[in-house]
Structures are given as structure tokens and as C-alpha cells.
Amino acid sequence: MQLVEVVNAELARAFIKVNVELNKSNPAYIRPLDKDINEVFDSKKNKTFQFGKANRWILRNNDGELIGRIAAFTNNKYKNKGDDFPIGGIGFFDCINNMPASEMLFDVAKHWLMQRGMEAMDGPINFGERDRWWGLLVEGFQPPLYCMNYNPPYYKNLFDNYGFRCFYNQYCHEVDPRKEFSEKIMKHHAVVAMNPSIKAICLEGKDPGTFAEDFSIVYNKAWAGHEGQKEITKEQALEIINKMRPVIDKKLLWFVYYKNDPVAIFFNLPDLNQWFKKLDGSLSIWNQLKFLWIQRIHPPTKITGLVFGIVPEFQLKGIDAFLIVEAGKVFKTLSYTRFEAQWIGDFNPKMMSLAESFGETFLTRKLITYRYLFDRTKEFRRHPIL
């Protein structure tokens, strides 16, 4: 076997090809967009390079065939609650079902991280935000959501046998948006709805610039600083919205206001992989035209829940139920038959409880974020409960 560091464009293409080759016989696999992978490792596109470094390797067998890949990262901003030592990350791991091959990949990442002062590695994670490429799929091997890791079941054995341990579990839940909510949710909604100072509005009735400003306010109060999340400016939020404009359904993006102040957000999109699965990883000019045609003839049937946040001073006051029900009234009038929320960590029981209280929900998939301590005598601790 030959381990090769990715140092040029040709090897970067091979890095992407590994994932395609190892999954090509799996009907549930959806090829990620090449640009989404390449941008992770582009210092001009990925601002995480301001705080760390990334490296990639591919693995070939003795016949020159691609059989594995891995990336390793350092990120000064990456920190979980309770962490008191430097931790690196690994991601974009793919490998044939062969322990020596997987050990070569894990070893090269471990040694690279040790040389840079890291004392552990978490993975598979992203070199960037946690809403993409985070966790190893261990249950629910159905087609993945957009920018979600997908892997064969045997990967779990490769991680476990190397010595990785579960740092936290990640759960995705699904609900039929046409179904009625639980009695508990409806009772909380009714109490909040009596307050004339509180209202829910979707993007359809708002100016995108105002929406971006309100999004940044809620996001920064609810999420910034949590587990290394960075604050975002109004301009950054507007940039995100403008990039997503071709796929946004304005009736899926919701705010709650107290008087004129934004206090909660519910940010959802159609599941983009319903369309991207037909593009074979490419957004060429031809495929962009194809995408517009596919959008027109294949209306989306699934919603992906991306962000749900409430500013601290309005938490535990029923705002969550109010927002869910108000948005749900509109969702019921649309074409969607499935709603799947992005993963929730088992270290966040409040959000887990909220997801399970929607009504008739069920678990769609489970992922694991693993941790490997370089000092094997050191006590392993799971992610503390928030």
C-alpha cells in the first residue's frame, strides 16, 4: 500500500474520487458536490484557515487503485465544553474494509496532529462549522441529507478497533409536517399566542436585508461562543441568504418577535440532495441549467431543519412551541410530506426533548463523533451534558 499526501490539483481530484469509487455500488449513496469538498481545503474560501491548518492523504493498493483517504485539521477555535487540552480533528475518511489500510490512514493523521502539539483527535468532523460533514453514520443508512457524511456500516468497526471511543451521539429526527402536534405543544402555543406583543413571521413577508440583520442578532445571542461557534455579522448572514436564494423557500424561514425585537429563529430549506443527486457532483454550466429544470419538474417533498434558536432571556417560556406551531400551520399548506431535523447531540437533552415532543416523530439516523486520546493512559471523558 502507498500513502500519498495531497499536494496538487490532480491528487485533490483523486481525494474526491476515493469517496465515489468506494460507494458507487450503493444505491443509497448521493455524491457530494465537488465544490463543497474542495472549498473546505481552499484557504481563500474557508475562513477556518485563519485559525488552523489542514492536510489530506490518499491511499492506494499495490496495483495503484484508490482504497482510502483522510484529512487532518488543527483549529485554535475548536473546543468543546470541558476540554482543557488541544484537540485536533480528522474527517473525510474513507477506506476499504481492511484494518491495516485504515490504521495507515489513522496513523498518518495522528502523527501529523501530534507534531503540531495536539493531544487527541476527534472525528470524523469538518474543518469548519458543525452543520456539515460531522459524525460517523452508524444507524439509518438511507440517502444522506445535503452535506451530511455517508459511509458503509463497517466503518464503525474500523474506528472502534483502532481505539476511538464515542465522545457523543448525534440523532436526527423526522416528522410528517402534515400531522397534528402533541397536546403539550399546543397548550404551550396557546399560552404564548395570548400575548399580543409576540408574533411569528416568515421570510415571505420580510426584506432580505432586515432578515439577515435579525438572523445575526438571534444567532449571536443563542449560539455564538457555544462549542466554538463564531459570531456572524449582518453582512455574512446576507451573503449566506444570497447564496441560498436559488433554493430558498421563503415559507420555511421563520422568526419570532417580541415587540420589534427578534427573539427566535427557525431556519429550514428543501432537502437539496433531492435535486443534487442527479448532478453527479458537478455544478458545470450545463448542470446548473439541468438543476433549474429538475427543480421545476420535481417539486421538493422533504424539508431539512437547519437552525432552531431562541435568545437566552426567552428560553423556557413556550416560544419554541409557539414558533413550531405557527410555522407548522403554513407547512401543512405546502407540498412537503417529510421534515428531518439536522442532528442533535446527546449532550443537549433540552433539544432532544423538544424534538421528541413534536408529536409523532421517529429517529431517522444516528451518527457518532469519536475521540481518540494520544496518551492511552489518560482518563477518557465523554462530552458533558449542557
C-alpha positions as a LaTeX table, in Angstrom:
\begin{tabular}{lrrr}
\hline
Residue & $x$ (\AA) & $y$ (\AA) & $z$ (\AA) \\
\hline
Met1 & 0.00 & 0.00 & 0.00 \\
Gln2 & 1.12 & 3.54 & $-0.78$ \\
Leu3 & 0.14 & 6.63 & 1.22 \\
Val4 & 0.27 & 9.88 & $-0.77$ \\
Glu5 & $-0.07$ & 13.42 & 0.54 \\
Val6 & $-2.41$ & 15.64 & $-1.47$ \\
Val7 & $-0.17$ & 18.40 & $-2.84$ \\
Asn8 & $-1.66$ & 19.30 & $-6.22$ \\
Ala9 & $-4.91$ & 19.53 & $-8.19$ \\
Glu10 & $-4.60$ & 16.04 & $-9.64$ \\
Leu11 & $-4.31$ & 14.48 & $-6.19$ \\
Ala12 & $-7.17$ & 16.66 & $-4.95$ \\
Arg13 & $-9.34$ & 15.13 & $-7.67$ \\
Ala14 & $-8.19$ & 11.68 & $-6.57$ \\
Phe15 & $-9.16$ & 12.59 & $-3.00$ \\
Ile16 & $-12.73$ & 13.17 & $-4.18$ \\
Lys17 & $-12.68$ & 10.08 & $-6.41$ \\
Val18 & $-11.95$ & 7.79 & $-3.43$ \\
Asn19 & $-15.35$ & 8.55 & $-1.96$ \\
Val20 & $-17.08$ & 7.95 & $-5.30$ \\
Glu21 & $-15.28$ & 4.67 & $-6.02$ \\
Leu22 & $-15.91$ & 3.17 & $-2.60$ \\
Asn23 & $-19.63$ & 3.99 & $-2.69$ \\
Lys24 & $-20.50$ & 3.54 & $-6.37$ \\
Ser25 & $-22.34$ & 0.23 & $-5.85$ \\
Asn26 & $-24.52$ & 1.59 & $-3.02$ \\
Pro27 & $-27.94$ & 2.77 & $-4.32$ \\
Ala28 & $-28.46$ & 5.00 & $-1.24$ \\
Tyr29 & $-25.26$ & 6.98 & $-1.88$ \\
Ile30 & $-25.53$ & 10.54 & $-3.18$ \\
Arg31 & $-22.32$ & 12.04 & $-4.48$ \\
Pro32 & $-21.48$ & 15.33 & $-2.75$ \\
Leu33 & $-20.84$ & 18.34 & $-4.92$ \\
Asp34 & $-17.12$ & 18.52 & $-5.73$ \\
Lys35 & $-17.09$ & 22.24 & $-4.99$ \\
Asp36 & $-18.37$ & 21.67 & $-1.44$ \\
Ile37 & $-15.43$ & 19.37 & $-0.69$ \\
Asn38 & $-12.82$ & 21.49 & $-2.47$ \\
Glu39 & $-13.89$ & 24.66 & $-0.66$ \\
Val40 & $-13.15$ & 23.05 & 2.73 \\
Phe41 & $-9.47$ & 22.87 & 1.72 \\
Asp42 & $-9.30$ & 26.23 & $-0.06$ \\
Ser43 & $-7.78$ & 28.90 & 2.20 \\
Lys44 & $-9.45$ & 31.60 & 0.08 \\
Lys45 & $-12.91$ & 30.10 & 0.65 \\
Asn46 & $-12.64$ & 28.58 & 4.14 \\
Lys47 & $-12.06$ & 31.16 & 6.88 \\
Thr48 & $-11.10$ & 28.41 & 9.35 \\
Phe49 & $-7.60$ & 28.60 & 7.84 \\
Gln50 & $-7.21$ & 31.82 & 9.86 \\
Phe51 & $-7.15$ & 29.66 & 12.99 \\
Gly52 & $-5.58$ & 26.40 & 11.88 \\
Lys53 & $-4.23$ & 24.10 & 9.20 \\
Ala54 & $-5.45$ & 21.12 & 7.19 \\
Asn55 & $-3.81$ & 18.30 & 5.29 \\
Arg56 & $-5.03$ & 15.37 & 3.18 \\
Trp57 & $-3.80$ & 11.95 & 2.13 \\
Ile58 & $-4.97$ & 9.24 & $-0.22$ \\
Leu59 & $-4.16$ & 5.54 & $-0.02$ \\
Arg60 & $-3.53$ & 3.24 & $-2.99$ \\
Asn61 & $-3.08$ & $-0.52$ & $-3.08$ \\
Asn62 & $-0.13$ & $-2.22$ & $-4.76$ \\
Asp63 & $-1.94$ & $-2.06$ & $-8.11$ \\
Gly64 & $-2.38$ & 1.70 & $-7.81$ \\
Glu65 & $-6.11$ & 1.53 & $-7.09$ \\
Leu66 & $-7.63$ & 4.08 & $-4.72$ \\
Ile67 & $-8.60$ & 2.39 & $-1.44$ \\
Gly68 & $-8.74$ & 5.17 & 1.16 \\
Arg69 & $-8.41$ & 8.81 & 2.17 \\
Ile70 & $-8.28$ & 11.00 & 5.27 \\
Ala71 & $-7.87$ & 14.65 & 6.25 \\
Ala72 & $-6.48$ & 16.09 & 9.48 \\
Phe73 & $-7.02$ & 19.55 & 10.96 \\
Thr74 & $-5.86$ & 21.87 & 13.69 \\
Asn75 & $-8.21$ & 24.68 & 14.67 \\
Asn76 & $-7.47$ & 27.03 & 17.57 \\
Lys77 & $-11.19$ & 27.82 & 17.82 \\
Tyr78 & $-12.26$ & 24.18 & 18.14 \\
Lys79 & $-13.21$ & 23.46 & 21.72 \\
Asn80 & $-15.95$ & 21.51 & 23.48 \\
Lys81 & $-17.27$ & 22.14 & 26.95 \\
Gly82 & $-14.81$ & 20.73 & 29.48 \\
Asp83 & $-11.86$ & 20.44 & 27.10 \\
Asp84 & $-8.62$ & 21.52 & 28.79 \\
Phe85 & $-6.06$ & 20.30 & 26.25 \\
Pro86 & $-5.52$ & 20.89 & 22.50 \\
Ile87 & $-7.59$ & 18.65 & 20.23 \\
Gly88 & $-7.24$ & 18.16 & 16.51 \\
Gly89 & $-9.69$ & 16.69 & 14.07 \\
Ile90 & $-9.90$ & 14.13 & 11.31 \\
Gly91 & $-12.51$ & 13.94 & 8.59 \\
Phe92 & $-13.39$ & 12.92 & 5.07 \\
Phe93 & $-12.35$ & 9.39 & 5.99 \\
Asp94 & $-12.99$ & 6.62 & 3.50 \\
Cys95 & $-11.44$ & 3.17 & 3.42 \\
Ile96 & $-11.96$ & $-0.34$ & 2.17 \\
Asn97 & $-12.94$ & $-2.90$ & 4.82 \\
Asn98 & $-9.36$ & $-3.60$ & 5.83 \\
Met99 & $-7.83$ & $-2.85$ & 9.23 \\
Pro100 & $-4.20$ & $-2.39$ & 8.10 \\
Ala101 & $-5.38$ & 0.11 & 5.49 \\
Ser102 & $-7.48$ & 2.06 & 7.99 \\
Glu103 & $-4.63$ & 2.00 & 10.53 \\
Met104 & $-2.28$ & 3.58 & 7.97 \\
Leu105 & $-4.76$ & 6.41 & 7.48 \\
Phe106 & $-5.43$ & 6.97 & 11.17 \\
Asp107 & $-1.71$ & 6.78 & 11.95 \\
Val108 & $-0.66$ & 9.40 & 9.43 \\
Ala109 & $-3.34$ & 11.79 & 10.71 \\
Lys110 & $-2.38$ & 11.11 & 14.34 \\
His111 & 1.33 & 11.72 & 13.77 \\
Trp112 & 0.66 & 14.90 & 11.80 \\
Leu113 & $-1.51$ & 16.21 & 14.66 \\
Met114 & 1.00 & 15.19 & 17.34 \\
Gln115 & 3.71 & 17.11 & 15.52 \\
Arg116 & 1.53 & 20.20 & 15.88 \\
Gly117 & 1.00 & 19.83 & 19.60 \\
Met118 & $-2.38$ & 18.13 & 19.63 \\
Glu119 & $-3.15$ & 15.61 & 22.39 \\
Ala120 & $-6.24$ & 13.99 & 20.88 \\
Met121 & $-8.23$ & 13.78 & 17.67 \\
Asp122 & $-11.99$ & 13.96 & 17.17 \\
Gly123 & $-13.66$ & 12.60 & 14.12 \\
Pro124 & $-14.97$ & 12.39 & 11.63 \\
Ile125 & $-15.52$ & 16.14 & 11.83 \\
Asn126 & $-15.33$ & 19.11 & 9.50 \\
Phe127 & $-12.64$ & 21.77 & 9.14 \\
Gly128 & $-15.28$ & 24.42 & 9.77 \\
Glu129 & $-18.85$ & 24.63 & 11.02 \\
Arg130 & $-20.66$ & 21.69 & 12.60 \\
Asp131 & $-23.64$ & 21.73 & 10.27 \\
Arg132 & $-21.54$ & 19.95 & 7.61 \\
Trp133 & $-19.57$ & 16.71 & 7.39 \\
Trp134 & $-19.88$ & 15.91 & 11.09 \\
Gly135 & $-20.05$ & 12.45 & 12.62 \\
Leu136 & $-19.85$ & 8.83 & 11.52 \\
Leu137 & $-23.11$ & 7.28 & 10.35 \\
Val138 & $-23.87$ & 4.16 & 12.42 \\
Glu139 & $-27.66$ & 3.78 & 12.03 \\
Gly140 & $-30.12$ & 4.79 & 9.31 \\
Phe141 & $-28.20$ & 4.15 & 6.10 \\
Gln142 & $-30.76$ & 5.93 & 3.93 \\
Pro143 & $-29.79$ & 8.60 & 1.40 \\
Pro144 & $-27.95$ & 11.41 & 3.21 \\
Leu145 & $-29.04$ & 14.99 & 3.65 \\
Tyr146 & $-27.08$ & 17.69 & 1.85 \\
Cys147 & $-23.50$ & 17.96 & 3.21 \\
Met148 & $-24.01$ & 15.09 & 5.63 \\
Asn149 & $-21.44$ & 12.32 & 5.98 \\
Tyr150 & $-22.39$ & 8.98 & 4.49 \\
Asn151 & $-20.45$ & 5.75 & 4.92 \\
Pro152 & $-20.89$ & 1.95 & 4.92 \\
Pro153 & $-21.73$ & 0.23 & 8.25 \\
Tyr154 & $-18.29$ & $-1.39$ & 8.60 \\
Tyr155 & $-16.62$ & 2.00 & 9.22 \\
Lys156 & $-17.76$ & 1.77 & 12.84 \\
Asn157 & $-15.60$ & $-1.33$ & 13.35 \\
Leu158 & $-12.60$ & 0.45 & 11.83 \\
Phe159 & $-12.94$ & 3.32 & 14.31 \\
Asp160 & $-13.70$ & 1.08 & 17.29 \\
Asn161 & $-10.87$ & $-1.34$ & 16.59 \\
Tyr162 & $-8.32$ & 1.46 & 16.28 \\
Gly163 & $-9.24$ & 2.69 & 19.74 \\
Phe164 & $-11.60$ & 5.59 & 19.11 \\
Arg165 & $-14.35$ & 6.00 & 21.69 \\
Cys166 & $-17.74$ & 7.67 & 21.45 \\
Phe167 & $-17.44$ & 11.31 & 22.52 \\
Tyr168 & $-21.13$ & 11.93 & 21.83 \\
Asn169 & $-24.01$ & 10.52 & 19.81 \\
Gln170 & $-25.85$ & 12.59 & 17.21 \\
Tyr171 & $-29.53$ & 11.96 & 16.47 \\
Cys172 & $-31.71$ & 13.04 & 13.56 \\
His173 & $-35.49$ & 13.01 & 13.92 \\
Glu174 & $-38.22$ & 13.11 & 11.31 \\
Val175 & $-41.85$ & 14.14 & 11.45 \\
Asp176 & $-44.69$ & 14.34 & 8.95 \\
Pro177 & $-45.35$ & 18.11 & 8.76 \\
Arg178 & $-49.00$ & 17.39 & 7.88 \\
Lys179 & $-49.68$ & 15.66 & 11.22 \\
Glu180 & $-51.07$ & 17.38 & 14.28 \\
Phe181 & $-48.72$ & 18.41 & 17.06 \\
Ser182 & $-48.80$ & 16.93 & 20.53 \\
Glu183 & $-51.27$ & 18.23 & 23.11 \\
Lys184 & $-48.34$ & 19.53 & 25.18 \\
Ile185 & $-47.01$ & 21.64 & 22.31 \\
Met186 & $-50.47$ & 23.03 & 21.56 \\
Lys187 & $-51.03$ & 24.04 & 25.19 \\
His188 & $-47.73$ & 25.96 & 25.33 \\
His189 & $-48.55$ & 27.59 & 21.99 \\
Ala190 & $-51.95$ & 28.74 & 23.22 \\
Val191 & $-50.45$ & 30.49 & 26.26 \\
Val192 & $-47.87$ & 32.43 & 24.21 \\
Ala193 & $-50.39$ & 33.25 & 21.47 \\
Met194 & $-52.41$ & 35.26 & 24.01 \\
Asn195 & $-49.57$ & 37.80 & 24.24 \\
Pro196 & $-50.16$ & 40.50 & 21.59 \\
Ser197 & $-46.50$ & 41.57 & 21.78 \\
Ile198 & $-45.33$ & 38.24 & 20.35 \\
Lys199 & $-45.70$ & 37.37 & 16.68 \\
Ala200 & $-44.22$ & 34.92 & 14.16 \\
Ile201 & $-43.30$ & 35.98 & 10.63 \\
Cys202 & $-41.76$ & 34.06 & 7.71 \\
Leu203 & $-39.28$ & 35.45 & 5.19 \\
Glu204 & $-42.05$ & 35.81 & 2.62 \\
Gly205 & $-43.17$ & 38.92 & 4.45 \\
Lys206 & $-39.74$ & 40.41 & 5.12 \\
Asp207 & $-36.99$ & 42.27 & 3.32 \\
Pro208 & $-33.88$ & 40.02 & 2.96 \\
Gly209 & $-31.63$ & 42.73 & 4.42 \\
Thr210 & $-33.77$ & 43.03 & 7.54 \\
Phe211 & $-33.98$ & 39.26 & 7.74 \\
Ala212 & $-30.18$ & 38.99 & 7.64 \\
Glu213 & $-29.78$ & 41.52 & 10.44 \\
Asp214 & $-32.36$ & 39.76 & 12.60 \\
Phe215 & $-30.79$ & 36.38 & 11.86 \\
Ser216 & $-27.38$ & 37.60 & 13.03 \\
Ile217 & $-28.89$ & 39.03 & 16.24 \\
Val218 & $-30.62$ & 35.79 & 17.23 \\
Tyr219 & $-27.75$ & 33.56 & 16.11 \\
Asn220 & $-25.14$ & 35.52 & 18.05 \\
Lys221 & $-27.21$ & 35.56 & 21.23 \\
Ala222 & $-28.30$ & 31.92 & 21.03 \\
Trp223 & $-25.28$ & 30.18 & 19.52 \\
Ala224 & $-22.11$ & 32.26 & 19.30 \\
Gly225 & $-19.48$ & 31.06 & 21.74 \\
His226 & $-21.26$ & 27.73 & 22.14 \\
Glu227 & $-18.82$ & 24.90 & 21.38 \\
Gly228 & $-16.55$ & 27.23 & 19.40 \\
Gln229 & $-19.26$ & 28.75 & 17.20 \\
Lys230 & $-18.26$ & 32.14 & 15.81 \\
Glu231 & $-20.38$ & 35.28 & 15.74 \\
Ile232 & $-21.68$ & 36.32 & 12.35 \\
Thr233 & $-22.26$ & 39.82 & 11.03 \\
Lys234 & $-25.31$ & 41.10 & 9.18 \\
Glu235 & $-23.20$ & 41.13 & 6.00 \\
Gln236 & $-22.19$ & 37.48 & 6.45 \\
Ala237 & $-25.80$ & 36.48 & 7.08 \\
Leu238 & $-26.91$ & 38.34 & 3.96 \\
Glu239 & $-24.17$ & 36.60 & 1.97 \\
Ile240 & $-25.48$ & 33.23 & 3.17 \\
Ile241 & $-29.03$ & 34.15 & 2.17 \\
Asn242 & $-27.95$ & 35.41 & $-1.25$ \\
Lys243 & $-26.00$ & 32.19 & $-1.92$ \\
Met244 & $-29.03$ & 30.14 & $-0.95$ \\
Arg245 & $-31.51$ & 32.32 & $-2.83$ \\
Pro246 & $-31.95$ & 29.83 & $-5.74$ \\
Val247 & $-33.10$ & 27.10 & $-3.34$ \\
Ile248 & $-34.81$ & 29.07 & $-0.56$ \\
Asp249 & $-38.50$ & 28.56 & 0.07 \\
Lys250 & $-39.45$ & 31.76 & 1.90 \\
Lys251 & $-42.27$ & 29.98 & 3.72 \\
Leu252 & $-39.73$ & 27.76 & 5.51 \\
Leu253 & $-37.73$ & 30.56 & 7.20 \\
Trp254 & $-39.35$ & 31.89 & 10.37 \\
Phe255 & $-38.78$ & 34.43 & 13.16 \\
Val256 & $-40.49$ & 35.20 & 16.42 \\
Tyr257 & $-40.53$ & 38.85 & 17.55 \\
Tyr258 & $-41.22$ & 40.34 & 20.93 \\
Lys259 & $-42.50$ & 43.79 & 20.01 \\
Asn260 & $-39.89$ & 44.69 & 17.35 \\
Asp261 & $-37.03$ & 42.59 & 18.67 \\
Pro262 & $-36.17$ & 39.20 & 17.09 \\
Val263 & $-36.05$ & 36.51 & 19.80 \\
Ala264 & $-36.17$ & 33.19 & 17.92 \\
Ile265 & $-35.43$ & 31.70 & 14.52 \\
Phe266 & $-36.49$ & 28.53 & 12.69 \\
Phe267 & $-34.34$ & 28.17 & 9.52 \\
Asn268 & $-35.25$ & 25.39 & 7.07 \\
Leu269 & $-34.58$ & 24.51 & 3.43 \\
Pro270 & $-35.87$ & 21.95 & 0.97 \\
Asp271 & $-33.60$ & 18.89 & 1.10 \\
Leu272 & $-31.15$ & 19.85 & $-1.66$ \\
Asn273 & $-29.97$ & 16.29 & $-2.20$ \\
Gln274 & $-33.36$ & 15.55 & $-3.77$ \\
Trp275 & $-32.02$ & 17.56 & $-6.71$ \\
Phe276 & $-28.23$ & 17.31 & $-6.40$ \\
Lys277 & $-28.28$ & 13.50 & $-6.59$ \\
Lys278 & $-28.92$ & 13.91 & $-10.31$ \\
Leu279 & $-25.85$ & 16.12 & $-10.92$ \\
Asp280 & $-23.06$ & 13.59 & $-10.20$ \\
Gly281 & $-21.08$ & 16.04 & $-8.10$ \\
Ser282 & $-20.75$ & 18.74 & $-10.76$ \\
Leu283 & $-22.14$ & 22.27 & $-10.96$ \\
Ser284 & $-20.97$ & 22.93 & $-14.51$ \\
Ile285 & $-22.90$ & 25.45 & $-16.59$ \\
Trp286 & $-24.83$ & 22.57 & $-18.17$ \\
Asn287 & $-25.63$ & 21.05 & $-14.78$ \\
Gln288 & $-26.76$ & 24.44 & $-13.44$ \\
Leu289 & $-29.29$ & 24.57 & $-16.27$ \\
Lys290 & $-30.19$ & 20.95 & $-15.58$ \\
Phe291 & $-30.67$ & 21.84 & $-11.92$ \\
Leu292 & $-33.16$ & 24.60 & $-12.77$ \\
Trp293 & $-35.09$ & 22.14 & $-14.94$ \\
Ile294 & $-35.08$ & 19.46 & $-12.23$ \\
Gln295 & $-36.33$ & 22.00 & $-9.68$ \\
Arg296 & $-39.25$ & 22.82 & $-11.95$ \\
Ile297 & $-40.40$ & 19.27 & $-12.73$ \\
His298 & $-39.58$ & 17.71 & $-9.33$ \\
Pro299 & $-41.10$ & 19.81 & $-6.52$ \\
Pro300 & $-39.36$ & 19.07 & $-3.20$ \\
Thr301 & $-41.16$ & 16.79 & $-0.78$ \\
Lys302 & $-38.73$ & 16.95 & 2.14 \\
Ile303 & $-37.71$ & 19.79 & 4.47 \\
Thr304 & $-34.35$ & 19.88 & 6.22 \\
Gly305 & $-34.29$ & 21.69 & 9.55 \\
Leu306 & $-31.02$ & 23.63 & 9.82 \\
Val307 & $-31.22$ & 26.16 & 12.66 \\
Phe308 & $-33.55$ & 26.46 & 15.63 \\
Gly309 & $-32.52$ & 29.05 & 18.20 \\
Ile310 & $-34.02$ & 31.17 & 20.97 \\
Val311 & $-32.22$ & 34.02 & 22.69 \\
Pro312 & $-31.44$ & 33.12 & 26.34 \\
Glu313 & $-33.89$ & 35.52 & 28.02 \\
Phe314 & $-36.84$ & 33.93 & 26.14 \\
Gln315 & $-35.92$ & 30.29 & 26.63 \\
Leu316 & $-38.21$ & 28.03 & 28.69 \\
Lys317 & $-41.15$ & 30.39 & 28.08 \\
Gly318 & $-43.03$ & 28.44 & 25.41 \\
Ile319 & $-41.55$ & 30.36 & 22.48 \\
Asp320 & $-40.33$ & 27.09 & 20.96 \\
Ala321 & $-43.86$ & 25.66 & 20.87 \\
Phe322 & $-45.30$ & 28.91 & 19.54 \\
Leu323 & $-42.78$ & 29.08 & 16.71 \\
Ile324 & $-43.18$ & 25.42 & 15.74 \\
Val325 & $-46.96$ & 25.60 & 15.59 \\
Glu326 & $-47.11$ & 28.90 & 13.71 \\
Ala327 & $-44.65$ & 27.62 & 11.11 \\
Gly328 & $-46.43$ & 24.27 & 11.04 \\
Lys329 & $-49.71$ & 25.90 & 10.04 \\
Val330 & $-48.03$ & 27.09 & 6.85 \\
Phe331 & $-46.03$ & 23.89 & 6.27 \\
Lys332 & $-49.33$ & 21.98 & 6.14 \\
Thr333 & $-50.40$ & 24.03 & 3.10 \\
Leu334 & $-47.26$ & 23.17 & 1.10 \\
Ser335 & $-46.13$ & 20.11 & $-0.86$ \\
Tyr336 & $-43.80$ & 18.69 & 1.79 \\
Thr337 & $-44.52$ & 15.30 & 3.32 \\
Arg338 & $-41.36$ & 14.86 & 5.41 \\
Phe339 & $-39.39$ & 17.07 & 7.78 \\
Glu340 & $-35.98$ & 15.91 & 9.07 \\
Ala341 & $-34.03$ & 17.98 & 11.55 \\
Gln342 & $-30.24$ & 18.12 & 11.43 \\
Trp343 & $-28.51$ & 16.19 & 14.20 \\
Ile344 & $-28.88$ & 16.94 & 17.90 \\
Gly345 & $-26.12$ & 15.84 & 20.28 \\
Asp346 & $-27.00$ & 13.62 & 23.22 \\
Phe347 & $-25.23$ & 16.21 & 25.39 \\
Asn348 & $-28.19$ & 18.57 & 24.76 \\
Pro349 & $-31.19$ & 16.95 & 26.49 \\
Lys350 & $-33.34$ & 20.09 & 26.16 \\
Met351 & $-33.19$ & 19.98 & 22.36 \\
Met352 & $-33.61$ & 16.21 & 22.37 \\
Ser353 & $-36.76$ & 16.60 & 24.45 \\
Leu354 & $-38.07$ & 19.34 & 22.18 \\
Ala355 & $-37.57$ & 17.21 & 19.06 \\
Glu356 & $-39.36$ & 14.27 & 20.65 \\
Ser357 & $-42.29$ & 16.44 & 21.78 \\
Phe358 & $-43.32$ & 17.49 & 18.28 \\
Gly359 & $-45.75$ & 14.63 & 18.13 \\
Glu360 & $-45.36$ & 11.51 & 16.04 \\
Thr361 & $-41.58$ & 11.70 & 15.47 \\
Phe362 & $-39.16$ & 8.90 & 14.78 \\
Leu363 & $-35.40$ & 8.50 & 14.70 \\
Thr364 & $-34.07$ & 8.56 & 11.14 \\
Arg365 & $-30.33$ & 8.20 & 11.72 \\
Lys366 & $-27.65$ & 8.14 & 14.35 \\
Leu367 & $-24.09$ & 9.39 & 13.97 \\
Ile368 & $-21.16$ & 9.35 & 16.36 \\
Thr369 & $-18.43$ & 11.89 & 16.97 \\
Tyr370 & $-15.46$ & 9.87 & 18.18 \\
Arg371 & $-12.44$ & 10.90 & 20.24 \\
Tyr372 & $-9.00$ & 9.29 & 20.37 \\
Leu373 & $-6.60$ & 10.28 & 23.15 \\
Phe374 & $-2.94$ & 10.08 & 22.14 \\
Asp375 & $-1.93$ & 9.33 & 25.73 \\
Arg376 & $-3.62$ & 5.96 & 26.14 \\
Thr377 & $-3.24$ & 6.11 & 29.94 \\
Lys378 & $-5.24$ & 9.33 & 30.18 \\
Glu379 & $-8.81$ & 9.17 & 31.50 \\
Phe380 & $-11.40$ & 9.34 & 28.73 \\
Arg381 & $-14.35$ & 11.64 & 29.37 \\
Arg382 & $-17.47$ & 11.93 & 27.24 \\
His383 & $-18.89$ & 15.30 & 26.29 \\
Pro384 & $-20.52$ & 16.79 & 29.41 \\
Ile385 & $-24.25$ & 17.46 & 29.47 \\
Leu386 & $-25.14$ & 21.07 & 28.71 \\
\hline
\end{tabular}
